[in-house]
Amino acid sequence: DLPDRLSLLLDVPRAPASEQPWDRMVECARRCAEVLGGRLVDDQGRPLPDAALARIGGQLAERQRSLAEAGVEPGSALALRVFN
């Protein structure tokens, strides 16, 4: 929505936890920032330090566990149908 930003979105229910989607997305974002001469920021334009990225990763891991405990394994056929 902003011409000078590239936004990445992780659809947690549809991304298999076994593939480490958060770590892969962060690595992709870092590479993009490096190549484009940018920086990682949140929706408000504030820098995202490693500690913040780790906190977000922990929150996403908890969400993945909650879904799995509810019988909806992230990335499974059921999750893809429910969260379509």
Coordinates of C-alpha atoms in Angstrom, one line a residue:
D1 CA 0.0 0.0 0.0
L2 CA 3.0 2.3 0.3
P3 CA 5.3 2.7 -2.7
D4 CA 8.5 2.5 -0.7
R5 CA 7.7 -0.7 1.3
L6 CA 7.6 -4.4 0.7
S7 CA 5.3 -6.2 3.0
L8 CA 5.6 -9.9 3.9
L9 CA 2.7 -11.8 5.4
L10 CA 2.9 -15.2 7.1
D11 CA -0.4 -17.1 7.0
V12 CA 0.2 -19.2 10.1
P13 CA -2.6 -21.8 9.7
R14 CA -1.6 -22.5 6.1
A15 CA 2.2 -22.7 6.7
P16 CA 3.5 -26.1 8.0
A17 CA 5.4 -25.6 11.3
S18 CA 7.9 -28.3 10.2
E19 CA 9.2 -26.0 7.5
Q20 CA 10.0 -23.2 9.9
P21 CA 8.0 -20.6 8.0
W22 CA 8.8 -17.7 10.4
D23 CA 12.6 -18.2 10.2
R24 CA 12.4 -18.6 6.4
M25 CA 10.4 -15.4 6.0
V26 CA 12.7 -13.4 8.3
E27 CA 15.7 -14.6 6.3
C28 CA 13.9 -13.6 3.0
A29 CA 13.1 -10.2 4.5
R30 CA 16.7 -9.7 5.5
R31 CA 17.9 -10.6 2.1
C32 CA 15.4 -8.3 0.4
A33 CA 16.4 -5.4 2.7
E34 CA 20.1 -6.0 2.0
V35 CA 19.6 -6.2 -1.8
L36 CA 17.3 -3.2 -1.9
G37 CA 19.2 -1.1 0.6
G38 CA 16.3 -1.1 3.0
R39 CA 15.6 -2.1 6.6
L40 CA 13.2 -4.3 8.5
V41 CA 10.4 -2.3 10.1
D42 CA 7.0 -2.9 11.6
D43 CA 3.7 -1.5 10.3
Q44 CA 4.5 1.8 12.0
G45 CA 7.9 2.1 10.3
R46 CA 9.8 1.3 13.6
P47 CA 12.9 -0.8 13.2
L48 CA 12.5 -4.5 14.1
P49 CA 15.6 -5.6 16.1
D50 CA 16.5 -9.3 16.5
A51 CA 14.9 -9.4 20.0
A52 CA 11.5 -8.2 18.6
L53 CA 11.7 -10.8 15.8
A54 CA 12.5 -13.5 18.3
R55 CA 9.4 -12.5 20.4
I56 CA 7.2 -12.5 17.3
G57 CA 8.6 -16.0 16.4
G58 CA 7.8 -17.2 19.9
Q59 CA 4.2 -15.9 19.6
L60 CA 3.8 -17.6 16.3
A61 CA 5.1 -20.9 17.6
E62 CA 2.6 -20.7 20.4
R63 CA -0.2 -20.1 17.8
Q64 CA 1.0 -23.1 15.9
R65 CA 0.9 -25.3 19.0
S66 CA -2.6 -24.1 19.8
L67 CA -3.8 -25.0 16.4
A68 CA -2.2 -28.4 16.5
E69 CA -3.7 -29.1 20.0
A70 CA -7.1 -28.2 18.6
G71 CA -6.6 -30.8 15.9
V72 CA -5.8 -28.4 13.1
E73 CA -2.1 -28.9 12.2
P74 CA -0.8 -25.9 10.4
G75 CA -0.3 -26.6 6.7
S76 CA -2.5 -29.7 6.8
A77 CA -5.3 -30.4 4.4
L78 CA -7.8 -29.6 7.1
A79 CA -6.1 -26.2 7.9
L80 CA -6.1 -25.4 4.2
R81 CA -9.8 -26.0 4.0
V82 CA -10.7 -24.3 7.3
F83 CA -8.5 -21.2 6.6
N84 CA -9.2 -20.8 2.9

